[in-house]
C-alpha cells in the first residue's frame, strides 16, 4: 500500500510540473496563505480538498473534533505562527456533521484518553442542554452539538492573547465558524464571525447560550 502511495505521489508531482513548470520552485520559495484552518482529523474533511484550495493556500491544524484547548501547545504554536508570521486574514474553525469525536463525547461508555480530550464537548452539552433538548432525535442533537462546539471554538480562538494582541496592533484578521456536511460536501457558515475587536454576531452567541 505504501508503494501505491509513493507511485501516486510521483504521478501527481509530474502532472503538476507539466501543468506549471515553476510550480514547486514558486511554492518552495514562499508560503503566503490567506487562511488558517482549524478542523477535525476526520479523513473525510481535508481542508484543501473541501475548500477547493491548492497547496500553499491554507495553513492547517487538525485534531479530534476540532477542539480549542486553551493550553494546547500544538494548536497555539500553529495559531501564533499563522497570525504573527504568515499574517493570515481568515481563521476558520470548521466542524462537521457526523463527527465521531462529538458522538463519543455523548456516549456513556469510557473511551480512555479521548474522554479527557473531549471534555469541553461534554461541558458544552451540559451548558446547552435546553437547546439540544429541542432537537428531534439523537443524530440531530449530535449535529447541533457539533455546531455549538464550533461556535465555542471561535470564541476561544478570539479570547487567546494571540488574537487579542493582533487586534490591538490593528491586524485585520477575522475568525469564522463553519460546519461541513459529510452527506452533501457543503460548507455552511454558522454566522459567528468575529472581526477586529468585537463580536459581530453577539446575538447568535447569546441565543445558543440559552
Ligand atoms: Co470529526
PDB file of C-alpha atoms and ligand atoms in Angstrom:
ATOM      1  CA  UNK A   1       0.000   0.000   0.000  1.00  0.00           C
ATOM      2  CA  UNK A   2       2.873   2.367   0.747  1.00  0.00           C
ATOM      3  CA  UNK A   3       4.287   1.706  -2.716  1.00  0.00           C
ATOM      4  CA  UNK A   4       0.925   2.649  -4.194  1.00  0.00           C
ATOM      5  CA  UNK A   5       1.013   5.897  -2.254  1.00  0.00           C
ATOM      6  CA  UNK A   6       4.535   6.714  -3.447  1.00  0.00           C
ATOM      7  CA  UNK A   7       3.587   5.906  -7.037  1.00  0.00           C
ATOM      8  CA  UNK A   8       0.595   8.253  -6.805  1.00  0.00           C
ATOM      9  CA  UNK A   9       2.886  10.951  -5.459  1.00  0.00           C
ATOM     10  CA  UNK A  10       5.238  10.586  -8.443  1.00  0.00           C
ATOM     11  CA  UNK A  11       2.311  10.806 -10.855  1.00  0.00           C
ATOM     12  CA  UNK A  12       0.927  13.883  -9.068  1.00  0.00           C
ATOM     13  CA  UNK A  13       4.250  15.746  -8.967  1.00  0.00           C
ATOM     14  CA  UNK A  14       4.883  15.010 -12.655  1.00  0.00           C
ATOM     15  CA  UNK A  15       1.427  16.220 -13.602  1.00  0.00           C
ATOM     16  CA  UNK A  16       1.776  19.396 -11.548  1.00  0.00           C
ATOM     17  CA  UNK A  17       5.166  20.091 -13.052  1.00  0.00           C
ATOM     18  CA  UNK A  18       3.819  19.529 -16.552  1.00  0.00           C
ATOM     19  CA  UNK A  19       0.942  21.939 -15.932  1.00  0.00           C
ATOM     20  CA  UNK A  20       3.135  24.652 -14.406  1.00  0.00           C
ATOM     21  CA  UNK A  21       6.910  24.097 -14.746  1.00  0.00           C
ATOM     22  CA  UNK A  22       7.825  26.553 -11.954  1.00  0.00           C
ATOM     23  CA  UNK A  23       5.074  25.340  -9.600  1.00  0.00           C
ATOM     24  CA  UNK A  24       7.312  23.678  -6.984  1.00  0.00           C
ATOM     25  CA  UNK A  25      10.046  26.313  -7.281  1.00  0.00           C
ATOM     26  CA  UNK A  26       7.466  29.020  -6.578  1.00  0.00           C
ATOM     27  CA  UNK A  27       5.919  27.210  -3.597  1.00  0.00           C
ATOM     28  CA  UNK A  28       9.301  26.298  -2.119  1.00  0.00           C
ATOM     29  CA  UNK A  29      10.320  29.947  -2.135  1.00  0.00           C
ATOM     30  CA  UNK A  30       7.321  31.355  -0.273  1.00  0.00           C
ATOM     31  CA  UNK A  31       4.425  30.301   1.938  1.00  0.00           C
ATOM     32  CA  UNK A  32       1.779  33.025   1.960  1.00  0.00           C
ATOM     33  CA  UNK A  33      -1.643  31.515   2.720  1.00  0.00           C
ATOM     34  CA  UNK A  34      -4.690  33.714   3.335  1.00  0.00           C
ATOM     35  CA  UNK A  35      -6.360  31.095   5.521  1.00  0.00           C
ATOM     36  CA  UNK A  36      -5.674  29.221   8.746  1.00  0.00           C
ATOM     37  CA  UNK A  37      -7.917  26.190   9.118  1.00  0.00           C
ATOM     38  CA  UNK A  38      -8.661  24.505  12.445  1.00  0.00           C
ATOM     39  CA  UNK A  39     -10.599  21.344  11.667  1.00  0.00           C
ATOM     40  CA  UNK A  40     -11.309  17.770  12.661  1.00  0.00           C
ATOM     41  CA  UNK A  41      -8.790  14.992  11.945  1.00  0.00           C
ATOM     42  CA  UNK A  42     -11.558  13.027  10.192  1.00  0.00           C
ATOM     43  CA  UNK A  43     -10.166  11.700   6.894  1.00  0.00           C
ATOM     44  CA  UNK A  44     -13.315  12.813   5.089  1.00  0.00           C
ATOM     45  CA  UNK A  45     -12.786  16.513   5.828  1.00  0.00           C
ATOM     46  CA  UNK A  46      -9.425  17.518   4.299  1.00  0.00           C
ATOM     47  CA  UNK A  47      -9.173  21.306   4.367  1.00  0.00           C
ATOM     48  CA  UNK A  48      -7.626  21.849   0.954  1.00  0.00           C
ATOM     49  CA  UNK A  49      -9.981  19.482  -0.838  1.00  0.00           C
ATOM     50  CA  UNK A  50     -13.325  20.559   0.635  1.00  0.00           C
ATOM     51  CA  UNK A  51     -12.425  24.255   0.404  1.00  0.00           C
ATOM     52  CA  UNK A  52     -11.119  23.879  -3.141  1.00  0.00           C
ATOM     53  CA  UNK A  53      -7.701  25.275  -2.233  1.00  0.00           C
ATOM     54  CA  UNK A  54      -4.290  24.417  -3.680  1.00  0.00           C
ATOM     55  CA  UNK A  55      -1.094  23.680  -1.753  1.00  0.00           C
ATOM     56  CA  UNK A  56       0.170  26.974  -0.339  1.00  0.00           C
ATOM     57  CA  UNK A  57      -3.289  28.474   0.145  1.00  0.00           C
ATOM     58  CA  UNK A  58      -4.241  27.243   3.625  1.00  0.00           C
ATOM     59  CA  UNK A  59      -2.241  26.656   6.811  1.00  0.00           C
ATOM     60  CA  UNK A  60      -3.810  23.758   8.692  1.00  0.00           C
ATOM     61  CA  UNK A  61      -4.213  22.433  12.224  1.00  0.00           C
ATOM     62  CA  UNK A  62      -6.449  19.419  12.765  1.00  0.00           C
ATOM     63  CA  UNK A  63      -7.324  17.426  15.866  1.00  0.00           C
ATOM     64  CA  UNK A  64     -10.061  15.065  17.006  1.00  0.00           C
ATOM     65  CA  UNK A  65     -13.355  17.009  16.965  1.00  0.00           C
ATOM     66  CA  UNK A  66     -11.647  20.364  16.223  1.00  0.00           C
ATOM     67  CA  UNK A  67     -11.444  21.299  19.897  1.00  0.00           C
ATOM     68  CA  UNK A  68      -9.759  24.512  21.014  1.00  0.00           C
ATOM     69  CA  UNK A  69      -7.990  23.620  24.263  1.00  0.00           C
ATOM     70  CA  UNK A  70      -6.572  26.875  25.559  1.00  0.00           C
ATOM     71  CA  UNK A  71      -3.451  25.020  26.810  1.00  0.00           C
ATOM     72  CA  UNK A  72      -2.834  23.017  23.603  1.00  0.00           C
ATOM     73  CA  UNK A  73       0.728  23.997  22.686  1.00  0.00           C
ATOM     74  CA  UNK A  74       0.393  22.385  19.284  1.00  0.00           C
ATOM     75  CA  UNK A  75      -2.634  24.486  18.352  1.00  0.00           C
ATOM     76  CA  UNK A  76      -1.310  27.658  19.981  1.00  0.00           C
ATOM     77  CA  UNK A  77       2.035  27.360  18.207  1.00  0.00           C
ATOM     78  CA  UNK A  78       0.322  26.942  14.859  1.00  0.00           C
ATOM     79  CA  UNK A  79      -2.096  29.804  15.624  1.00  0.00           C
ATOM     80  CA  UNK A  80       0.701  32.132  16.655  1.00  0.00           C
ATOM     81  CA  UNK A  81       2.711  31.338  13.544  1.00  0.00           C
ATOM     82  CA  UNK A  82      -0.340  31.787  11.325  1.00  0.00           C
ATOM     83  CA  UNK A  83      -1.227  35.171  12.841  1.00  0.00           C
ATOM     84  CA  UNK A  84       2.167  36.674  13.651  1.00  0.00           C
ATOM     85  CA  UNK A  85       4.385  35.255  10.890  1.00  0.00           C
ATOM     86  CA  UNK A  86       2.107  34.324   7.996  1.00  0.00           C
ATOM     87  CA  UNK A  87      -0.345  37.199   8.646  1.00  0.00           C
ATOM     88  CA  UNK A  88      -3.341  35.146   7.567  1.00  0.00           C
ATOM     89  CA  UNK A  89      -6.521  37.164   7.000  1.00  0.00           C
ATOM     90  CA  UNK A  90      -9.108  34.496   7.755  1.00  0.00           C
ATOM     91  CA  UNK A  91      -9.111  31.902  10.532  1.00  0.00           C
ATOM     92  CA  UNK A  92     -11.656  29.143  10.055  1.00  0.00           C
ATOM     93  CA  UNK A  93     -12.830  26.821  12.801  1.00  0.00           C
ATOM     94  CA  UNK A  94     -14.549  24.020  10.903  1.00  0.00           C
ATOM     95  CA  UNK A  95     -16.556  21.200  12.439  1.00  0.00           C
ATOM     96  CA  UNK A  96     -18.577  18.599  10.624  1.00  0.00           C
ATOM     97  CA  UNK A  97     -21.854  16.741  10.962  1.00  0.00           C
ATOM     98  CA  UNK A  98     -21.496  13.062  11.808  1.00  0.00           C
ATOM     99  CA  UNK A  99     -18.334  13.758  13.860  1.00  0.00           C
ATOM    100  CA  UNK A 100     -17.103  10.642  15.670  1.00  0.00           C
ATOM    101  CA  UNK A 101     -15.465  12.752  18.387  1.00  0.00           C
ATOM    102  CA  UNK A 102     -18.745  14.538  19.142  1.00  0.00           C
ATOM    103  CA  UNK A 103     -20.536  11.174  19.134  1.00  0.00           C
ATOM    104  CA  UNK A 104     -18.000   9.689  21.573  1.00  0.00           C
ATOM    105  CA  UNK A 105     -18.480  12.687  23.877  1.00  0.00           C
ATOM    106  CA  UNK A 106     -22.213  11.919  24.095  1.00  0.00           C
ATOM    107  CA  UNK A 107     -21.791   8.223  24.950  1.00  0.00           C
ATOM    108  CA  UNK A 108     -21.698   6.761  28.439  1.00  0.00           C
ATOM    109  CA  UNK A 109     -19.030   4.101  27.968  1.00  0.00           C
ATOM    110  CA  UNK A 110     -15.372   5.065  28.616  1.00  0.00           C
ATOM    111  CA  UNK A 111     -13.063   5.876  25.692  1.00  0.00           C
ATOM    112  CA  UNK A 112      -9.782   6.203  27.596  1.00  0.00           C
ATOM    113  CA  UNK A 113      -7.608   9.190  26.809  1.00  0.00           C
ATOM    114  CA  UNK A 114     -10.201  10.541  24.372  1.00  0.00           C
ATOM    115  CA  UNK A 115     -12.507  11.269  27.315  1.00  0.00           C
ATOM    116  CA  UNK A 116     -10.002  13.824  28.593  1.00  0.00           C
ATOM    117  CA  UNK A 117      -9.616  15.343  25.158  1.00  0.00           C
ATOM    118  CA  UNK A 118     -13.372  15.510  24.580  1.00  0.00           C
ATOM    119  CA  UNK A 119     -14.251  17.032  27.971  1.00  0.00           C
ATOM    120  CA  UNK A 120     -15.002  20.509  26.520  1.00  0.00           C
ATOM    121  CA  UNK A 121     -17.725  18.975  24.335  1.00  0.00           C
ATOM    122  CA  UNK A 122     -19.402  17.318  27.310  1.00  0.00           C
ATOM    123  CA  UNK A 123     -19.295  20.663  29.090  1.00  0.00           C
ATOM    124  CA  UNK A 124     -20.947  22.352  26.095  1.00  0.00           C
ATOM    125  CA  UNK A 125     -23.616  19.611  26.099  1.00  0.00           C
ATOM    126  CA  UNK A 126     -24.383  20.393  29.757  1.00  0.00           C
ATOM    127  CA  UNK A 127     -24.397  24.164  29.225  1.00  0.00           C
ATOM    128  CA  UNK A 128     -26.654  23.995  26.168  1.00  0.00           C
ATOM    129  CA  UNK A 129     -28.923  21.186  27.373  1.00  0.00           C
ATOM    130  CA  UNK A 130     -32.094  23.213  26.660  1.00  0.00           C
ATOM    131  CA  UNK A 131     -31.065  24.000  23.076  1.00  0.00           C
ATOM    132  CA  UNK A 132     -30.052  20.374  22.468  1.00  0.00           C
ATOM    133  CA  UNK A 133     -33.266  19.097  24.022  1.00  0.00           C
ATOM    134  CA  UNK A 134     -35.248  20.849  21.280  1.00  0.00           C
ATOM    135  CA  UNK A 135     -33.677  18.654  18.607  1.00  0.00           C
ATOM    136  CA  UNK A 136     -35.897  15.857  17.278  1.00  0.00           C
ATOM    137  CA  UNK A 137     -33.510  12.921  17.623  1.00  0.00           C
ATOM    138  CA  UNK A 138     -30.056  11.813  18.746  1.00  0.00           C
ATOM    139  CA  UNK A 139     -28.384  12.443  15.379  1.00  0.00           C
ATOM    140  CA  UNK A 140     -29.806  15.978  15.267  1.00  0.00           C
ATOM    141  CA  UNK A 141     -28.638  16.593  18.842  1.00  0.00           C
ATOM    142  CA  UNK A 142     -25.116  15.476  17.966  1.00  0.00           C
ATOM    143  CA  UNK A 143     -25.066  17.632  14.850  1.00  0.00           C
ATOM    144  CA  UNK A 144     -26.282  20.633  16.849  1.00  0.00           C
ATOM    145  CA  UNK A 145     -23.583  19.878  19.430  1.00  0.00           C
ATOM    146  CA  UNK A 146     -21.006  19.856  16.596  1.00  0.00           C
ATOM    147  CA  UNK A 147     -22.249  23.348  15.613  1.00  0.00           C
ATOM    148  CA  UNK A 148     -22.065  24.598  19.201  1.00  0.00           C
ATOM    149  CA  UNK A 149     -18.544  23.201  19.517  1.00  0.00           C
ATOM    150  CA  UNK A 150     -17.550  25.343  16.522  1.00  0.00           C
ATOM    151  CA  UNK A 151     -19.166  28.488  17.963  1.00  0.00           C
ATOM    152  CA  UNK A 152     -17.386  27.843  21.263  1.00  0.00           C
ATOM    153  CA  UNK A 153     -14.144  27.235  19.360  1.00  0.00           C
ATOM    154  CA  UNK A 154     -14.432  30.581  17.580  1.00  0.00           C
ATOM    155  CA  UNK A 155     -14.964  32.281  20.912  1.00  0.00           C
ATOM    156  CA  UNK A 156     -11.940  30.548  22.432  1.00  0.00           C
ATOM    157  CA  UNK A 157      -9.675  31.436  19.500  1.00  0.00           C
ATOM    158  CA  UNK A 158     -10.751  35.076  19.862  1.00  0.00           C
ATOM    159  CA  UNK A 159     -10.001  35.020  23.584  1.00  0.00           C
ATOM    160  CA  UNK A 160      -6.389  33.897  23.118  1.00  0.00           C
ATOM    161  CA  UNK A 161      -3.735  36.534  23.778  1.00  0.00           C
ATOM    162  CA  UNK A 162      -2.552  35.817  20.223  1.00  0.00           C
ATOM    163  CA  UNK A 163      -5.735  37.248  18.670  1.00  0.00           C
ATOM    164  CA  UNK A 164      -6.186  39.930  21.306  1.00  0.00           C
ATOM    165  CA  UNK A 165      -2.665  41.231  20.646  1.00  0.00           C
ATOM    166  CA  UNK A 166      -3.101  41.018  16.888  1.00  0.00           C
ATOM    167  CA  UNK A 167      -6.277  43.118  17.035  1.00  0.00           C
ATOM    168  CA  UNK A 168      -4.677  45.560  19.475  1.00  0.00           C
ATOM    169  CA  UNK A 169      -1.964  46.307  16.926  1.00  0.00           C
ATOM    170  CA  UNK A 170      -4.543  46.757  14.183  1.00  0.00           C
ATOM    171  CA  UNK A 171      -4.220  43.445  12.349  1.00  0.00           C
ATOM    172  CA  UNK A 172      -7.146  42.796  10.032  1.00  0.00           C
ATOM    173  CA  UNK A 173      -7.754  39.141  10.838  1.00  0.00           C
ATOM    174  CA  UNK A 174     -11.164  37.573  11.158  1.00  0.00           C
ATOM    175  CA  UNK A 175     -12.319  34.330  12.780  1.00  0.00           C
ATOM    176  CA  UNK A 176     -15.154  32.298  11.276  1.00  0.00           C
ATOM    177  CA  UNK A 177     -17.130  29.210  12.241  1.00  0.00           C
ATOM    178  CA  UNK A 178     -18.100  26.735   9.529  1.00  0.00           C
ATOM    179  CA  UNK A 179     -19.625  23.280   9.541  1.00  0.00           C
ATOM    180  CA  UNK A 180     -19.183  20.675   6.823  1.00  0.00           C
ATOM    181  CA  UNK A 181     -21.818  18.183   5.740  1.00  0.00           C
ATOM    182  CA  UNK A 182     -20.434  14.720   5.019  1.00  0.00           C
ATOM    183  CA  UNK A 183     -23.643  13.857   3.187  1.00  0.00           C
ATOM    184  CA  UNK A 184     -23.575  16.726   0.692  1.00  0.00           C
ATOM    185  CA  UNK A 185     -19.989  18.001   0.722  1.00  0.00           C
ATOM    186  CA  UNK A 186     -21.142  21.534   1.568  1.00  0.00           C
ATOM    187  CA  UNK A 187     -19.616  24.037   3.977  1.00  0.00           C
ATOM    188  CA  UNK A 188     -22.107  26.164   5.934  1.00  0.00           C
ATOM    189  CA  UNK A 189     -21.374  29.472   7.631  1.00  0.00           C
ATOM    190  CA  UNK A 190     -22.555  29.405  11.256  1.00  0.00           C
ATOM    191  CA  UNK A 191     -22.704  33.229  11.297  1.00  0.00           C
ATOM    192  CA  UNK A 192     -20.496  33.621  14.334  1.00  0.00           C
ATOM    193  CA  UNK A 193     -17.664  35.536  12.630  1.00  0.00           C
ATOM    194  CA  UNK A 194     -15.546  37.847  14.724  1.00  0.00           C
ATOM    195  CA  UNK A 195     -13.555  40.738  13.312  1.00  0.00           C
ATOM    196  CA  UNK A 196     -11.048  43.147  14.780  1.00  0.00           C
ATOM    197  CA  UNK A 197     -12.024  43.994  18.339  1.00  0.00           C
ATOM    198  CA  UNK A 198     -15.630  42.930  18.606  1.00  0.00           C
ATOM    199  CA  UNK A 199     -18.114  40.104  18.285  1.00  0.00           C
ATOM    200  CA  UNK A 200     -20.062  40.692  15.095  1.00  0.00           C
ATOM    201  CA  UNK A 201     -22.812  38.215  15.918  1.00  0.00           C
ATOM    202  CA  UNK A 202     -23.280  38.568  19.638  1.00  0.00           C
ATOM    203  CA  UNK A 203     -26.965  37.822  19.148  1.00  0.00           C
ATOM    204  CA  UNK A 204     -26.187  34.389  17.743  1.00  0.00           C
ATOM    205  CA  UNK A 205     -23.822  33.556  20.585  1.00  0.00           C
ATOM    206  CA  UNK A 206     -26.324  34.776  23.179  1.00  0.00           C
ATOM    207  CA  UNK A 207     -29.044  32.773  21.525  1.00  0.00           C
ATOM    208  CA  UNK A 208     -27.149  29.479  21.589  1.00  0.00           C
ATOM    209  CA  UNK A 209     -26.049  30.155  25.160  1.00  0.00           C
ATOM    210  CA  UNK A 210     -29.632  29.924  26.418  1.00  0.00           C
TER     211      UNK A 210
HETATM  212 CO1  LIG B   1     -14.858  14.706  13.449  1.00  0.00          CO
END
